[in-house]
Coordinates of C-alpha atoms and ligand atoms in Angstrom, one line a residue:
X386 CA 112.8 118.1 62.6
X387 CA 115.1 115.6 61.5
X388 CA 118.6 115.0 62.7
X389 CA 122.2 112.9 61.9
X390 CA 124.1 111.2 64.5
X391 CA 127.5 110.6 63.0
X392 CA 130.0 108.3 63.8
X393 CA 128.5 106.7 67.3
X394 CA 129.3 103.3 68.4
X395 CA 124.8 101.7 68.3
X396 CA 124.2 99.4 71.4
X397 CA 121.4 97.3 71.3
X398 CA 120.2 94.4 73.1
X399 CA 121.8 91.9 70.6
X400 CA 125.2 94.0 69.3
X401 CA 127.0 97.4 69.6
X402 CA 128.7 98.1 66.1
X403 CA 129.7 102.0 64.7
X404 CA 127.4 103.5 62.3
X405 CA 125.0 106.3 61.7
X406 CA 121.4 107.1 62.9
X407 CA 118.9 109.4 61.0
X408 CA 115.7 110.4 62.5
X409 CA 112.7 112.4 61.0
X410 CA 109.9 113.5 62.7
X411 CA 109.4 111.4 66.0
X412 CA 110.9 108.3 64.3
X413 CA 114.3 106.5 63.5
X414 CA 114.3 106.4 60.0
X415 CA 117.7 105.0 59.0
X416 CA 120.7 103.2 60.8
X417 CA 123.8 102.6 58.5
X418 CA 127.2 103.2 57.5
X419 CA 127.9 106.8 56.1
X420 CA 124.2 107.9 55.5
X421 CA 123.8 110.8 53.5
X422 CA 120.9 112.2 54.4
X423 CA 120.5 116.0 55.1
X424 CA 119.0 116.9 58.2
X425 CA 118.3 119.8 60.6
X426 CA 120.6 119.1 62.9
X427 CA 124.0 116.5 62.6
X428 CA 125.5 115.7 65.5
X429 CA 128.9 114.0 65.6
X430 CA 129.1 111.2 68.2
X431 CA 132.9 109.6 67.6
X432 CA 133.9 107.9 70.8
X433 CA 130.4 108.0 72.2
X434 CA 127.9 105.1 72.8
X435 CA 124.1 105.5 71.2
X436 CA 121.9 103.6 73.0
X437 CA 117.6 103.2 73.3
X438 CA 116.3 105.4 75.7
X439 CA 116.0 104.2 79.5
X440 CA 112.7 102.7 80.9
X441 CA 112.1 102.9 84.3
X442 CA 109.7 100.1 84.7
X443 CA 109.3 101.5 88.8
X444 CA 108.5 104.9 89.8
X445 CA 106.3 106.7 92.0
X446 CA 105.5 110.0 91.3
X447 CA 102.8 112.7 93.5
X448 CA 101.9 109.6 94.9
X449 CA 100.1 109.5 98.5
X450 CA 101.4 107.6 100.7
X451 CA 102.1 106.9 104.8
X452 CA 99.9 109.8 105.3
X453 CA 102.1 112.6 102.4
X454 CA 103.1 112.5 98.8
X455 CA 105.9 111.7 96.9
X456 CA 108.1 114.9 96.3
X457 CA 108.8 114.7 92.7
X458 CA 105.4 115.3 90.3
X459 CA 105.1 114.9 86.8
X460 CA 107.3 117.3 85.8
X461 CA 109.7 117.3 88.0
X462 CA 110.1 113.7 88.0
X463 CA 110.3 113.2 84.4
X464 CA 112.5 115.9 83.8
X465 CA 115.2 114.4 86.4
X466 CA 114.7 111.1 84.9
X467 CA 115.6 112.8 80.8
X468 CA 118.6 113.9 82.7
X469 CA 119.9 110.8 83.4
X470 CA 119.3 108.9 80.0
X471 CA 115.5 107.8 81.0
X472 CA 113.3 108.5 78.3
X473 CA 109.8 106.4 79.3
X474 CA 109.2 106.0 83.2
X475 CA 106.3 103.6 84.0
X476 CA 103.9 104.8 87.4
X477 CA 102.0 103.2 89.5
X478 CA 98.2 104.1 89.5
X479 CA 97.0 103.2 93.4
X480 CA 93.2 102.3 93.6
X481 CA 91.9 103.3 96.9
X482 CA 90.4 100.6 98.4
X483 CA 86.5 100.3 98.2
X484 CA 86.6 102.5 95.1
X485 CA 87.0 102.2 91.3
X486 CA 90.0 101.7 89.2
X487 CA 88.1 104.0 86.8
X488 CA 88.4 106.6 89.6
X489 CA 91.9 105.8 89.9
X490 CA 92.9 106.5 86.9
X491 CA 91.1 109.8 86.0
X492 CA 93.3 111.2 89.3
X493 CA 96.2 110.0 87.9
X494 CA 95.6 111.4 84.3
X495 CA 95.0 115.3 86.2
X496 CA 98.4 114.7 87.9
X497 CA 100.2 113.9 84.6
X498 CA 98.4 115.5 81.5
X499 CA 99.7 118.5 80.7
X500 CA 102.7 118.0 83.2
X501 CA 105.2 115.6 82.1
X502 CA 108.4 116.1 80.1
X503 CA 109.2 113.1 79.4
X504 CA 107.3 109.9 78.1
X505 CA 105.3 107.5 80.8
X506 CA 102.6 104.7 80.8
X507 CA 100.6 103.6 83.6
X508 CA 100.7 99.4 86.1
X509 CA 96.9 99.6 87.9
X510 CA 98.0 98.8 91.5
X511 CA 94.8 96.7 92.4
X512 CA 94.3 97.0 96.1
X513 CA 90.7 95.3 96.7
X514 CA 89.6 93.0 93.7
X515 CA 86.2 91.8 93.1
X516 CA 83.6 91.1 90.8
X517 CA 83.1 94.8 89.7
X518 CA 86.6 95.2 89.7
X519 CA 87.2 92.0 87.6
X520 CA 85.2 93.9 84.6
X521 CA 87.3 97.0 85.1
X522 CA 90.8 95.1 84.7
X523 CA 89.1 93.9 81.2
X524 CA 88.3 97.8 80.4
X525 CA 92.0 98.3 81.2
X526 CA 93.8 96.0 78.9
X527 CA 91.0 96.6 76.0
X528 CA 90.5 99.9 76.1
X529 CA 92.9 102.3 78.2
X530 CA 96.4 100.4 77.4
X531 CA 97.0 99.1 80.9
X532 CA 98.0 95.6 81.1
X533 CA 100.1 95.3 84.1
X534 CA 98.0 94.9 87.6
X535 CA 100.1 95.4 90.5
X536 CA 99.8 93.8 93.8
X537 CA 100.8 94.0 96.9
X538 CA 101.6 91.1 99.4
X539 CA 102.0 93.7 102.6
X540 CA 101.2 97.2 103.9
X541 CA 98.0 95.7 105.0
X542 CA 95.0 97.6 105.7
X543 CA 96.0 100.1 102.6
X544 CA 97.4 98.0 100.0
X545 CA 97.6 94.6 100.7
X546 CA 95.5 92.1 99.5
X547 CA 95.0 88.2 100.4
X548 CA 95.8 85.6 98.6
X549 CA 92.0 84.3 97.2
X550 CA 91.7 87.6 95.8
X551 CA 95.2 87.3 94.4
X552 CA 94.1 84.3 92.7
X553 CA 91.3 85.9 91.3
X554 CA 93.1 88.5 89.8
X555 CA 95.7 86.3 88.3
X556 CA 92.8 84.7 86.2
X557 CA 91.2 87.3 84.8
X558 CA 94.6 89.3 83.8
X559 CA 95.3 85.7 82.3
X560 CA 92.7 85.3 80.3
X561 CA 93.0 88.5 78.9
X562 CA 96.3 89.0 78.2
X563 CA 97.6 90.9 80.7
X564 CA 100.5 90.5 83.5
X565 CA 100.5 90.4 87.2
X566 CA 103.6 92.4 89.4
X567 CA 103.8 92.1 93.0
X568 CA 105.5 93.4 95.9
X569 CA 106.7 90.2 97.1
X570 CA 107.0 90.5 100.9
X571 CA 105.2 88.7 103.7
X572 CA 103.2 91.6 105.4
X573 CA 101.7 89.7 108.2
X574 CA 104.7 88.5 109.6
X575 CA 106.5 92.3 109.0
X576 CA 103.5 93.9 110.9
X577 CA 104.1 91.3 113.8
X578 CA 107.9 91.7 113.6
X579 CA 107.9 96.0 113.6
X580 CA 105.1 95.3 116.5
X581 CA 107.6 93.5 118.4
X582 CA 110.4 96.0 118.0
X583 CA 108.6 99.1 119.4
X584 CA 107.1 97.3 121.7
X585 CA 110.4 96.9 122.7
X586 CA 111.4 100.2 122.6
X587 CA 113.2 99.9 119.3
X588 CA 112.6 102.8 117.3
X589 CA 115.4 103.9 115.1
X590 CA 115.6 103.1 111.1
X591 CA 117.7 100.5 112.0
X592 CA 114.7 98.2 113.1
X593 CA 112.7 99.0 109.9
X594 CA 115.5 97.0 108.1
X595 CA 115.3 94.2 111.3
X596 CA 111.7 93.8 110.9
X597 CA 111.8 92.5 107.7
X598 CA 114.0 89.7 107.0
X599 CA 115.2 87.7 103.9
X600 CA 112.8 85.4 104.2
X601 CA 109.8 87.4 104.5
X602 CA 110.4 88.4 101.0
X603 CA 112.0 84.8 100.0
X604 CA 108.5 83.5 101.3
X605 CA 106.7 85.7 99.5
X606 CA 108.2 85.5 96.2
X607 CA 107.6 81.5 96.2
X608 CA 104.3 82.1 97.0
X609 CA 103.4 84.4 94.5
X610 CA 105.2 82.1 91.6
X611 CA 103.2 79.4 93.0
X612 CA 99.7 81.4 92.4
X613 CA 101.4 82.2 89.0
X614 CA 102.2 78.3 88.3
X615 CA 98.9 77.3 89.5
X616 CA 96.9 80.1 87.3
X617 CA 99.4 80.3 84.7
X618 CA 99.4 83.0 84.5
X619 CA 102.5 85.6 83.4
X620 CA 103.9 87.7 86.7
X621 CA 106.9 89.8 87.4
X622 CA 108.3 90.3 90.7
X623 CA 109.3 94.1 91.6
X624 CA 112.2 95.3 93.4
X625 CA 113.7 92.3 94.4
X626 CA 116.3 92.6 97.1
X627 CA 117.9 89.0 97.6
X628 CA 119.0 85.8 97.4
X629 CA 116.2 84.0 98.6
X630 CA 113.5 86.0 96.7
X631 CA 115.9 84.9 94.1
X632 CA 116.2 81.0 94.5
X633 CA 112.4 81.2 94.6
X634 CA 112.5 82.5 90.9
X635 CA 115.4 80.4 90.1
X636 CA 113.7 77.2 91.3
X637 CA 110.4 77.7 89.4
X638 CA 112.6 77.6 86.3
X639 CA 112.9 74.0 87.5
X640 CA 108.9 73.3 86.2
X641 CA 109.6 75.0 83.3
X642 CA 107.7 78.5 84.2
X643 CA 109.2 81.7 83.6
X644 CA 108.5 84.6 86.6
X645 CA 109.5 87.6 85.2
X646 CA 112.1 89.8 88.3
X647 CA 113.2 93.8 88.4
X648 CA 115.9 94.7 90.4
X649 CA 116.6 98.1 91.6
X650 CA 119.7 100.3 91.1
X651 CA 119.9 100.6 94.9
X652 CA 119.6 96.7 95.8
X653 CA 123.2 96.7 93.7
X654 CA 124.8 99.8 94.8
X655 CA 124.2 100.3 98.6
X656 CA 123.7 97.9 101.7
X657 CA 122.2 98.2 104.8
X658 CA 125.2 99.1 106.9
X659 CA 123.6 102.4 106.1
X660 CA 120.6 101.9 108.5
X661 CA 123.5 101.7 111.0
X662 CA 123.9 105.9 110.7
X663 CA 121.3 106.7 114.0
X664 CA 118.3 108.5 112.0
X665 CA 120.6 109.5 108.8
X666 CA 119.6 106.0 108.2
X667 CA 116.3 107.4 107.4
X668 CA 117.1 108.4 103.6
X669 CA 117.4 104.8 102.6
X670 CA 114.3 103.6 104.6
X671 CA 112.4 101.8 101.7
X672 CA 110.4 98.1 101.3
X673 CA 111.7 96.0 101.1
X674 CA 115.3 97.8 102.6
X675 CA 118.8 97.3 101.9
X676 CA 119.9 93.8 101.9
X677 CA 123.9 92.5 102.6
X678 CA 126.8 92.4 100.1
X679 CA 126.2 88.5 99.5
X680 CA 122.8 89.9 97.9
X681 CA 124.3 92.3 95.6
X682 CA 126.2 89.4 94.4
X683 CA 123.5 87.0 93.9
X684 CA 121.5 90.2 92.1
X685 CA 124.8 90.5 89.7
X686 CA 124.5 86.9 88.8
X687 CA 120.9 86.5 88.6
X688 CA 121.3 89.3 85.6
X689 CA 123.6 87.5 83.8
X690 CA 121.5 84.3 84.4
X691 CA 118.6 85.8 82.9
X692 CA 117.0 85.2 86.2
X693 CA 116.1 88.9 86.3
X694 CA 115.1 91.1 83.4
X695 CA 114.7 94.7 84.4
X696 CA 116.7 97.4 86.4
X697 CA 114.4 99.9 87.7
X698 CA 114.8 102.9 90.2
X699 CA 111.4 102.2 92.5
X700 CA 111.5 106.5 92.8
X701 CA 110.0 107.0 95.6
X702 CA 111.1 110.4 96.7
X703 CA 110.4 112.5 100.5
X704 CA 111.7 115.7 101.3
X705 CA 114.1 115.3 104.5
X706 CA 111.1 117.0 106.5
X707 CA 108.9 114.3 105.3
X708 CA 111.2 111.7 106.6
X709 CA 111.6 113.0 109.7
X710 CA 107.7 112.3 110.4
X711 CA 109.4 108.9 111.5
X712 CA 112.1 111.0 113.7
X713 CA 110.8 108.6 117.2
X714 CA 109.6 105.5 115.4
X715 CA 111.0 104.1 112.3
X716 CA 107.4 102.6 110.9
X717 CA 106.0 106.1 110.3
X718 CA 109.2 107.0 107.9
X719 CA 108.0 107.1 104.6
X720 CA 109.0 104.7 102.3
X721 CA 111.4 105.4 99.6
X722 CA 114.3 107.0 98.0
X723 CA 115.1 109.4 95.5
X724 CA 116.9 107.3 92.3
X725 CA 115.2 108.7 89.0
X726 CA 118.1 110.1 87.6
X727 CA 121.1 108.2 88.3
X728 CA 119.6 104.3 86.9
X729 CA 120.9 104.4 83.8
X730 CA 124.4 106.3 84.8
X731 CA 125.4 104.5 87.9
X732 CA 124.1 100.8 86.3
X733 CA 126.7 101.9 83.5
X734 CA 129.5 102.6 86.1
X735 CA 129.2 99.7 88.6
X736 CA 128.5 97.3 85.8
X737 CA 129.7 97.9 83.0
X738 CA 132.4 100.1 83.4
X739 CA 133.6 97.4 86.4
X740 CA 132.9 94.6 83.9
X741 CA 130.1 93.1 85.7
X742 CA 127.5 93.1 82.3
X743 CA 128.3 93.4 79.1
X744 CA 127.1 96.6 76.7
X745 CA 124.2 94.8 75.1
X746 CA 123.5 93.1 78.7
X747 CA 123.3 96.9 79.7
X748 CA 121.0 97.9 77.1
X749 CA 118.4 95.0 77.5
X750 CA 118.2 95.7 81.5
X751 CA 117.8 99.5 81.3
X752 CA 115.2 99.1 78.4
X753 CA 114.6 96.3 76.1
X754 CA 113.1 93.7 78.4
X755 CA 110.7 96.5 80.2
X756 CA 109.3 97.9 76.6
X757 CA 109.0 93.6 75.6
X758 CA 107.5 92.7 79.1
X759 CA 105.0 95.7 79.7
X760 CA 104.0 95.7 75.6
X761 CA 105.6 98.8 74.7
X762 CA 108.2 97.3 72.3
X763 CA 109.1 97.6 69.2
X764 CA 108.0 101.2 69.7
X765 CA 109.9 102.0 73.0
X766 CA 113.3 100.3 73.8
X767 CA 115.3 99.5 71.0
X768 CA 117.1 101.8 68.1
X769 CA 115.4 99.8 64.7
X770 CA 113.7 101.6 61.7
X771 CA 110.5 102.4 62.7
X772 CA 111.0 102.7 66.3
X773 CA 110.7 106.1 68.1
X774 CA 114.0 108.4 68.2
X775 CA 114.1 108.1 72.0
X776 CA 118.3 108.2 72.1
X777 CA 120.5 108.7 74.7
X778 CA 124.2 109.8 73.6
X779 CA 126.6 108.9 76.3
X780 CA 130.1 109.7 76.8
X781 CA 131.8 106.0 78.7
X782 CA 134.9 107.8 80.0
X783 CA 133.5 111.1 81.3
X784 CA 133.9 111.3 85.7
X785 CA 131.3 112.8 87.5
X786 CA 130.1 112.8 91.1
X787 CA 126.7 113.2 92.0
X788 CA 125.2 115.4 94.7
X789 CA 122.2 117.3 95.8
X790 CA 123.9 120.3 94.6
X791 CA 123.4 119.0 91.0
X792 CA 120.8 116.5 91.0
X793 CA 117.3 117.8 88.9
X794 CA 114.9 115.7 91.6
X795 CA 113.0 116.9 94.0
X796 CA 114.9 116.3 96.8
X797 CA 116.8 117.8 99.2
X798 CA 118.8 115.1 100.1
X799 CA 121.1 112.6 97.4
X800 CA 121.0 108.7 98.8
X801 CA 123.9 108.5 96.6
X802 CA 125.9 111.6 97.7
X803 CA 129.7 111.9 96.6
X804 CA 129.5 108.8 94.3
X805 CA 131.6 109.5 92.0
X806 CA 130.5 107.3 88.7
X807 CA 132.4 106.9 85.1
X808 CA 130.0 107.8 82.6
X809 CA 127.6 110.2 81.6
X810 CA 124.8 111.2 79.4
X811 CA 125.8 113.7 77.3
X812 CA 122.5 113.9 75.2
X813 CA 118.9 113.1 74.9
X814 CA 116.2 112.9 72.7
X815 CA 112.6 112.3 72.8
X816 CA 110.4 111.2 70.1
X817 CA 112.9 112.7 67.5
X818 CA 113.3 116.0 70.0
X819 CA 116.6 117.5 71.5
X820 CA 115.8 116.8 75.1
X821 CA 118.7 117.1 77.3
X822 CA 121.8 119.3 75.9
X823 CA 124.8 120.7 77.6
X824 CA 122.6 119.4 81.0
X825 CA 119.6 121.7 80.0
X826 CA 116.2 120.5 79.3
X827 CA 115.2 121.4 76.1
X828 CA 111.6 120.6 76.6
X829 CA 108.2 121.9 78.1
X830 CA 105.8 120.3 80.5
X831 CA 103.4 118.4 78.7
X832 CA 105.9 117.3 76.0
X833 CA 105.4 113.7 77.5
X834 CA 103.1 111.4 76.3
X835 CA 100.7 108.4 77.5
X836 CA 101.8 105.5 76.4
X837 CA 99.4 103.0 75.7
X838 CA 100.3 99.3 76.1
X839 CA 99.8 96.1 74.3
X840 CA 98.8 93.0 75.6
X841 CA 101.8 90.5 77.2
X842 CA 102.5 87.3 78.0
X843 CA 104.8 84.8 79.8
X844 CA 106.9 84.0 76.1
X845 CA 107.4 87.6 74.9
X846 CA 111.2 87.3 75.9
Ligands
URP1456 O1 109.8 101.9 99.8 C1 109.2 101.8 98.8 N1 109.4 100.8 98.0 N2 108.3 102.8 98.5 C2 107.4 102.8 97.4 C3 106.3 101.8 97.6 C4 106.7 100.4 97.2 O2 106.6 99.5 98.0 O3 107.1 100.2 96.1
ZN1457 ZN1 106.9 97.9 96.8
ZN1458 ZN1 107.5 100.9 94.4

């Protein structure tokens, strides 16, 4: 299958310039001015952008967790995300504590093989690390193409883990050449704090959002860059949230060490005003939550500061009946939102379209930086010869409004509900296949493939 793309304006992370794109097979094998190739398909793109497919560097999908399961699998997740522009999603594998990442990772290879539409690769949460363990991260990053361990500084008693063993971790994923992420929050002190509030009676989604404060996740993120600094080894921050997780990244640029931050779609579009909507408040229950409008500011700048590298969705999806298992106490609400399919289209409306980022500013957040930082690129996130024909074709001045009534997640509730953005993707191809066309998926379940990882390091951007 080979096909022509005529006539589109090509955004990458460096420059956007009109030309031509031939692929053949599952690779872009030309980019020029009035190719002349012939090809199976030609598809004219005047007045549209052409830009890498999306990563989503965050996503959860069939994962169990807070006692039920993620609502979008596989398949279901992957095909919501080729809706909106996302080509390669990266999951998170959860060891169970006391057991094997090997274990791990065979359940989440039944849960995908076979299932997923579009493209994915594989962080190793790492939820109780020792000696046994240690030998298994090297197995990772040698032989199964996972080199990003993730962490987690709270939900204690299921995923946390302390500090020493943090340390540990950081030095073996060092040495061989892999990359620490972390959910940077304070967990102790948030246990403490959601103790106080129903022992006080306070029990609505609203107190999920009180019980964790700016600076449990401020605290958290300078504590992680200080294990970094003192390991030296490379990290990235997840779903930051706020100006003080920020500074904390911000002021280790001061000692000349680079921590690698994501954002989320959410922490840019929506504030917690929501949580003030009695239990409807319940939709945008995630960790860390919502933060204030002075946040979404700071998150703005710290992109175009280079402060933060990645946009992701952290996809975390529950049915509304799922949610409501936290209808008389806001701690048992399971965690997360539904985002998947509306990264790449509403970080296009709000920030380029509103002339917060710049086109190739757009292009490195949504993919480049995630395919340099989790050793994926130049495979994954750019349009180069060579590279795989994962393409999104977008149309910058087409309106739509998104809803439940036309989202492909599964999810019977939007978070983003009547948002009506300015752009969309018109069409989308995988590995050098038509994927989304006229908003149908072109492609079968088990179309997606593993992608397995290089090694990283603190100076790949
Ligand atoms: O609320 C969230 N973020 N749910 C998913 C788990 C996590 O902490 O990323
Ligand atoms: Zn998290
Ligand atoms: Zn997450």
């Amino acid at each position: 299958m080979s096909i022509l793309i005529k006539n589109g304006r090509v955004v990458t992370a460096s420059e956007s310039y009109i030309a031509d794109l031939y692929t053949s097979g599952e690779k872009i094998l030309a980019i020029g001015k009035d190719l002349d190739y012939e090809a199976d398909r030609v598809i004219d793109a005047t007045g549209m952008l052409v830009f890498p497919g999306g990563i989503d560097p965050h996503v959860h999908l069939d994962m169990p967790f807070m006692g039920t399961y993620s609502s979008d699998d596989y398949e279901t997740g992957t095909r919501a995300a080729l809706h909106g522009g996302t080509t390669t999603v990266i999951d998170f594998i959860l060891q169970t504590q006391g057991d094997t990442l090997q274990n791990a990772l065979n359940i989440w290879r039944k849960k995908s093989e076979g299932k997923a539409i579009g493209d994915y690769a594989y962080h190793m949460a790492v939820t109780d690390f020792n000696d046994d363990v240690a030998k298994e991260v090297v197995k990772m990053i040698e032989n199964e193409g996972i080199s990003s361990f993730k962490t987690f500084m709270a939900y204690k008693g299921a995923l946390m883990i302390d500090d020493g063993q943090m340390i540990q971790l950081m030095k073996v994923v060092k040495k061989y050449g892999g990359l620490v992420t972390v959910h940077a929050t304070n967990g102790d002190v948030i246990d403490a704090l959601i103790a106080k509030n129903l022992a006080k009676g306070n029990r609505s989604p609203l107190y999920h959002y009180l019980s964790q404060p700016e600076v449990t996740e401020a605290e958290a993120s300078a504590r992680f860059s200080d294990m970094l600094y003192y390991t030296d080894c490379p990290g990235y921050i997840v779903h930051m949230t706020c100006e003080g997780a920020l500074h904390a990244v911000r002021k280790a640029t001061q000692r000349n060490q680079k921590v690698f931050a994501e954002t989320c779609i959410q922490y840019l579009m929506l504030d917690a005003s929501l949580y003030e909507k009695n239990f409807e408040g319940a939709k945008w229950v995630m960790s860390p939550p919502l933060r204030e409008k002075k946040d979404q500011e700071a998150l703005w700048s710290g992109i175009n500061q280079g402060l933060i590298q990645t946009v992701g969705t952290d996809h975390c999806p529950f049915l509304w009946e799922q949610k409501k298992m936290g209808k008389d106490n806001f701690s048992k609400i399971p965690n997360g939102h539904p985002a998947i399919e509306h990264r790449m289209e509403l970080l296009f409306s709000e920030g380029v379209h509103q002339g917060k980022i710049s086109l190739p500013k757009y292009v490195e957040i949504t993919s480049t930086n995630a395919a340099k930082i989790f050793g994926m690129y130049p495979q994954k996130g750019t349009l180069a010869i060579g590279s795989d024909a994962d393409i999104v074709i977008f149309d910058p001045k087409k309106t739509h409004t998104i809803s439940v009534n036309t989202h492909h997640m599964n999810c019977d509730y939007s978070a983003y509900e009547g948002q009506t953005v300015t752009g969309k993707t018109d069409t989308v191809i995988l590995r050098g296949k038509v994927a989304i066309e006229n908003e149908t998926c072109k492609l079968e379940a088990g179309y997606g493939q593993f992608i397995k990882r290089g090694k990283t390091s603190k100076t790949v951007l």
